[in-house]
Amino acid sequence: MGRASTQAPDNAIASGAFRTLQKKARSLRPDRLKTVESAEQVLGTRTPDIRAVAADVFAKAKDLPAPDIVALAKAMLALKTFETRQVAYELLGLHRAALRSLARDDLELLGRGIDNWTAVDVFAGQVAGPAWRAGQISDADVARWARSKDRWWRRCALVCTTALNQAARGGKGDAQRTLKLCKMLAGDHDDMISKALSWALRELIPHDPAAVQAFINENEGELRPHITREVCSKLSTGRKSPRREKCR
């Protein structure tokens, strides 16, 4: 059928994406290369180029059945680069049937190895969070991530709440589940967690500002000062701001 006997179609597409990412990175001046701390190889490809490669992969593979798309995402992850991980998550977020097919074990396998905020945020915002919103994983599953010893899975739990609240991603607002996760991690002063907590609260404001205000009032003693400052600025002005704002 014209198929190379030594390479499955998913591996061929993944390898082609890798070569494109590598070529785009090599075309950049050294001072324009993207720097990320990760145990995986970082090619240095710019974010717009990563997204363009993901869109190209989706265009080539969109008619494949869901299991084949998941297999392709896993092939991307197997290349163990920061960039192909991003493409894998972008692809799953774009392919609705593949995304709907994912259960808890699938998600935890796909999330294995997340070790930087960019990887976490794409995985949680485009894959794990929407799966949670759709009922493919339970509140207990996400709460277990929030209790993890791994800071990146704790951040993942918080970032998953953005899928509940970002209108652009289909969120309709869910104060109860968002604030439950925020309460679990209110006293976690790891920088990656506190920044995600601020983000989670700010995304809820358009849906339920009173609930966010009450949460700040009740938990201000536990929260890092920048969380209170950023959330109160958003409540007062509609913008995240570095200047100090008082909650009313």
Tab-separated table of C-alpha atoms in Angstrom:
chain	number	residue	atom	x	y	z
A	1	MET	CA	0.000	0.000	0.000
A	2	GLY	CA	3.026	2.295	-0.354
A	3	ARG	CA	3.760	2.262	3.399
A	4	ALA	CA	7.358	1.934	4.571
A	5	SER	CA	7.707	-1.343	6.379
A	6	THR	CA	10.129	-0.015	8.981
A	7	GLN	CA	8.083	2.894	10.281
A	8	ALA	CA	4.467	3.178	11.394
A	9	PRO	CA	2.465	6.172	10.091
A	10	ASP	CA	2.320	7.807	13.538
A	11	ASN	CA	6.104	7.552	13.899
A	12	ALA	CA	6.608	8.972	10.408
A	13	ILE	CA	4.424	12.016	11.159
A	14	ALA	CA	6.113	12.516	14.539
A	15	SER	CA	9.578	12.286	12.993
A	16	GLY	CA	8.608	14.766	10.292
A	17	ALA	CA	7.307	17.213	12.898
A	18	PHE	CA	10.522	16.853	14.868
A	19	ARG	CA	12.645	17.636	11.821
A	20	THR	CA	10.565	20.732	11.083
A	21	LEU	CA	10.852	21.948	14.672
A	22	GLN	CA	14.589	21.349	14.595
A	23	LYS	CA	14.968	23.213	11.300
A	24	LYS	CA	12.982	26.198	12.559
A	25	ALA	CA	15.101	26.358	15.711
A	26	ARG	CA	18.338	26.230	13.718
A	27	SER	CA	17.170	29.164	11.583
A	28	LEU	CA	17.039	31.448	14.648
A	29	ARG	CA	19.838	33.627	15.960
A	30	PRO	CA	21.206	32.296	19.264
A	31	ASP	CA	19.640	35.191	21.183
A	32	ARG	CA	16.184	34.304	19.787
A	33	LEU	CA	16.202	30.661	20.872
A	34	LYS	CA	13.590	29.718	23.443
A	35	THR	CA	15.122	28.652	26.767
A	36	VAL	CA	13.258	26.280	29.073
A	37	GLU	CA	14.426	24.264	32.054
A	38	SER	CA	13.496	20.645	31.344
A	39	ALA	CA	15.001	17.186	31.597
A	40	GLU	CA	13.916	16.727	27.983
A	41	GLN	CA	15.858	18.105	25.032
A	42	VAL	CA	14.976	21.714	24.239
A	43	LEU	CA	15.441	22.578	20.578
A	44	GLY	CA	14.722	26.267	21.108
A	45	THR	CA	11.820	26.595	18.660
A	46	ARG	CA	9.609	29.664	19.151
A	47	THR	CA	6.079	29.171	20.465
A	48	PRO	CA	4.362	30.437	17.256
A	49	ASP	CA	6.384	27.924	15.253
A	50	ILE	CA	5.473	25.101	17.639
A	51	ARG	CA	1.805	25.965	17.208
A	52	ALA	CA	2.185	26.131	13.434
A	53	VAL	CA	3.736	22.654	13.406
A	54	ALA	CA	0.912	21.365	15.622
A	55	ALA	CA	-1.663	22.815	13.208
A	56	ASP	CA	0.129	21.160	10.297
A	57	VAL	CA	0.192	17.797	12.080
A	58	PHE	CA	-3.514	18.143	12.820
A	59	ALA	CA	-4.273	18.962	9.184
A	60	LYS	CA	-2.463	15.795	8.098
A	61	ALA	CA	-4.001	13.558	10.761
A	62	LYS	CA	-7.463	15.010	11.453
A	63	ASP	CA	-9.302	12.249	9.597
A	64	LEU	CA	-7.622	9.477	11.565
A	65	PRO	CA	-9.691	7.719	14.257
A	66	ALA	CA	-9.226	8.724	17.878
A	67	PRO	CA	-6.953	5.779	18.861
A	68	ASP	CA	-4.561	6.666	16.044
A	69	ILE	CA	-4.416	10.300	17.150
A	70	VAL	CA	-3.636	9.210	20.715
A	71	ALA	CA	-0.936	6.893	19.346
A	72	LEU	CA	0.499	9.796	17.360
A	73	ALA	CA	0.569	11.985	20.489
A	74	LYS	CA	2.409	9.215	22.328
A	75	ALA	CA	4.891	8.956	19.472
A	76	MET	CA	5.510	12.692	19.822
A	77	LEU	CA	6.117	12.273	23.552
A	78	ALA	CA	8.479	9.360	22.922
A	79	LEU	CA	10.837	11.744	21.086
A	80	LYS	CA	11.489	13.349	24.502
A	81	THR	CA	11.804	16.959	23.445
A	82	PHE	CA	10.075	19.962	24.957
A	83	GLU	CA	8.701	20.961	21.567
A	84	THR	CA	7.253	17.609	20.490
A	85	ARG	CA	5.540	17.367	23.890
A	86	GLN	CA	3.847	20.691	23.164
A	87	VAL	CA	2.783	19.484	19.722
A	88	ALA	CA	1.330	16.300	21.236
A	89	TYR	CA	-0.836	18.268	23.654
A	90	GLU	CA	-1.886	20.827	21.030
A	91	LEU	CA	-2.895	17.972	18.708
A	92	LEU	CA	-5.047	16.283	21.362
A	93	GLY	CA	-6.704	19.590	22.181
A	94	LEU	CA	-7.567	20.124	18.517
A	95	HIS	CA	-8.907	16.612	17.849
A	96	ARG	CA	-12.255	16.434	19.666
A	97	ALA	CA	-12.798	12.701	19.295
A	98	ALA	CA	-9.318	11.886	20.592
A	99	LEU	CA	-9.781	14.257	23.516
A	100	ARG	CA	-13.152	12.707	24.389
A	101	SER	CA	-11.595	9.240	24.370
A	102	LEU	CA	-9.155	9.942	27.203
A	103	ALA	CA	-9.720	8.495	30.676
A	104	ARG	CA	-7.720	9.020	33.869
A	105	ASP	CA	-5.048	6.419	33.107
A	106	ASP	CA	-4.563	7.861	29.626
A	107	LEU	CA	-4.147	11.372	30.987
A	108	GLU	CA	-1.687	10.357	33.667
A	109	LEU	CA	0.368	8.497	31.081
A	110	LEU	CA	0.302	11.461	28.711
A	111	GLY	CA	1.247	13.820	31.553
A	112	ARG	CA	4.156	11.715	32.743
A	113	GLY	CA	7.332	13.768	32.560
A	114	ILE	CA	5.808	17.255	32.787
A	115	ASP	CA	8.560	19.289	34.434
A	116	ASN	CA	8.092	22.923	33.464
A	117	TRP	CA	5.272	25.436	33.623
A	118	THR	CA	4.748	25.626	29.857
A	119	ALA	CA	4.238	21.877	29.475
A	120	VAL	CA	1.912	21.808	32.485
A	121	ASP	CA	-0.184	24.714	31.278
A	122	VAL	CA	-0.701	23.330	27.772
A	123	PHE	CA	-1.455	19.847	29.128
A	124	ALA	CA	-3.856	21.092	31.811
A	125	GLY	CA	-5.457	23.871	29.784
A	126	GLN	CA	-6.012	21.957	26.544
A	127	VAL	CA	-6.182	18.300	27.546
A	128	ALA	CA	-6.684	17.415	31.224
A	129	GLY	CA	-8.876	20.409	32.118
A	130	PRO	CA	-11.350	19.922	29.254
A	131	ALA	CA	-11.478	16.192	30.061
A	132	TRP	CA	-12.372	17.053	33.650
A	133	ARG	CA	-15.034	19.511	32.528
A	134	ALA	CA	-16.545	16.810	30.308
A	135	GLY	CA	-16.699	14.295	33.167
A	136	GLN	CA	-13.991	11.989	31.827
A	137	ILE	CA	-12.122	12.274	35.119
A	138	SER	CA	-13.560	12.936	38.549
A	139	ASP	CA	-13.124	15.709	41.085
A	140	ALA	CA	-11.326	13.127	43.235
A	141	ASP	CA	-8.791	12.513	40.462
A	142	VAL	CA	-7.911	16.206	40.218
A	143	ALA	CA	-7.835	16.529	44.017
A	144	ARG	CA	-5.337	13.671	44.124
A	145	TRP	CA	-3.116	15.598	41.723
A	146	ALA	CA	-3.418	18.610	44.034
A	147	ARG	CA	-2.052	16.479	46.899
A	148	SER	CA	0.880	15.170	44.861
A	149	LYS	CA	4.452	15.552	46.095
A	150	ASP	CA	5.294	16.615	42.548
A	151	ARG	CA	4.930	20.394	42.238
A	152	TRP	CA	4.053	20.076	38.562
A	153	TRP	CA	1.030	17.855	39.189
A	154	ARG	CA	-0.117	20.255	41.910
A	155	ARG	CA	0.129	23.100	39.403
A	156	CYS	CA	-1.687	20.931	36.886
A	157	ALA	CA	-4.649	20.581	39.249
A	158	LEU	CA	-4.967	24.352	39.579
A	159	VAL	CA	-4.540	25.068	35.882
A	160	CYS	CA	-7.248	22.499	35.108
A	161	THR	CA	-9.722	24.935	36.690
A	162	THR	CA	-9.109	27.426	33.877
A	163	ALA	CA	-10.939	25.045	31.542
A	164	LEU	CA	-13.990	25.427	33.777
A	165	ASN	CA	-13.928	29.209	33.587
A	166	GLN	CA	-12.343	30.455	30.358
A	167	ALA	CA	-15.189	31.267	27.995
A	168	ALA	CA	-12.852	31.099	24.997
A	169	ARG	CA	-12.184	27.437	25.811
A	170	GLY	CA	-15.788	26.516	26.522
A	171	GLY	CA	-15.838	27.213	30.259
A	172	LYS	CA	-19.112	28.381	31.731
A	173	GLY	CA	-17.907	29.056	35.287
A	174	ASP	CA	-17.646	26.710	38.238
A	175	ALA	CA	-16.939	28.458	41.524
A	176	GLN	CA	-17.464	25.392	43.693
A	177	ARG	CA	-14.879	23.180	42.034
A	178	THR	CA	-12.435	26.018	41.391
A	179	LEU	CA	-12.435	27.274	44.964
A	180	LYS	CA	-12.196	23.774	46.400
A	181	LEU	CA	-8.902	23.283	44.553
A	182	CYS	CA	-7.716	26.771	45.498
A	183	LYS	CA	-8.465	26.104	49.178
A	184	MET	CA	-6.458	22.877	49.062
A	185	LEU	CA	-3.395	24.766	47.846
A	186	ALA	CA	-3.852	28.169	49.506
A	187	GLY	CA	-0.968	27.541	51.884
A	188	ASP	CA	1.384	26.115	49.246
A	189	HIS	CA	3.978	28.845	48.749
A	190	ASP	CA	5.898	27.157	45.939
A	191	ASP	CA	6.211	29.890	43.309
A	192	MET	CA	4.778	27.703	40.534
A	193	ILE	CA	1.748	26.903	42.689
A	194	SER	CA	1.046	30.408	43.945
A	195	LYS	CA	1.187	31.840	40.417
A	196	ALA	CA	-1.261	29.187	39.225
A	197	LEU	CA	-3.530	29.897	42.185
A	198	SER	CA	-3.656	33.583	41.305
A	199	TRP	CA	-4.480	32.660	37.708
A	200	ALA	CA	-7.233	30.248	38.757
A	201	LEU	CA	-8.907	32.884	40.922
A	202	ARG	CA	-8.652	35.597	38.276
A	203	GLU	CA	-10.265	33.374	35.649
A	204	LEU	CA	-13.250	32.837	37.954
A	205	ILE	CA	-13.881	36.556	38.504
A	206	PRO	CA	-16.055	37.146	35.382
A	207	HIS	CA	-18.422	34.400	36.571
A	208	ASP	CA	-18.561	34.949	40.335
A	209	PRO	CA	-16.630	37.952	41.678
A	210	ALA	CA	-18.411	37.740	45.036
A	211	ALA	CA	-17.193	34.188	45.595
A	212	VAL	CA	-13.625	35.203	44.730
A	213	GLN	CA	-13.860	38.195	47.058
A	214	ALA	CA	-15.101	35.972	49.880
A	215	PHE	CA	-12.282	33.487	49.259
A	216	ILE	CA	-9.664	36.251	49.507
A	217	ASN	CA	-11.215	37.586	52.697
A	218	GLU	CA	-11.343	34.147	54.313
A	219	ASN	CA	-7.876	32.966	53.267
A	220	GLU	CA	-5.749	36.110	53.076
A	221	GLY	CA	-3.598	34.950	55.999
A	222	GLU	CA	-2.550	31.831	54.092
A	223	LEU	CA	-2.111	33.341	50.649
A	224	ARG	CA	1.127	34.803	49.364
A	225	PRO	CA	0.845	38.607	49.099
A	226	HIS	CA	1.121	38.658	45.307
A	227	ILE	CA	-2.028	36.516	45.020
A	228	THR	CA	-4.083	38.970	47.057
A	229	ARG	CA	-2.578	41.919	45.177
A	230	GLU	CA	-3.210	40.507	41.704
A	231	VAL	CA	-6.690	39.173	42.419
A	232	CYS	CA	-7.818	42.342	44.168
A	233	SER	CA	-6.503	44.425	41.286
A	234	LYS	CA	-8.498	42.266	38.880
A	235	LEU	CA	-11.598	42.645	41.027
A	236	SER	CA	-11.166	46.423	41.304
A	237	THR	CA	-9.889	47.408	37.871
A	238	GLY	CA	-10.422	44.407	35.618
A	239	ARG	CA	-6.655	44.137	35.138
A	240	LYS	CA	-3.815	42.243	36.759
A	241	SER	CA	-1.561	44.945	38.154
A	242	PRO	CA	1.648	45.103	40.168
A	243	ARG	CA	0.381	47.930	42.333
A	244	ARG	CA	-1.178	47.174	45.682
A	245	GLU	CA	-4.958	47.023	45.730
A	246	LYS	CA	-7.249	46.655	48.709
A	247	CYS	CA	-10.139	44.236	48.671
A	248	ARG	CA	-13.389	45.690	49.911
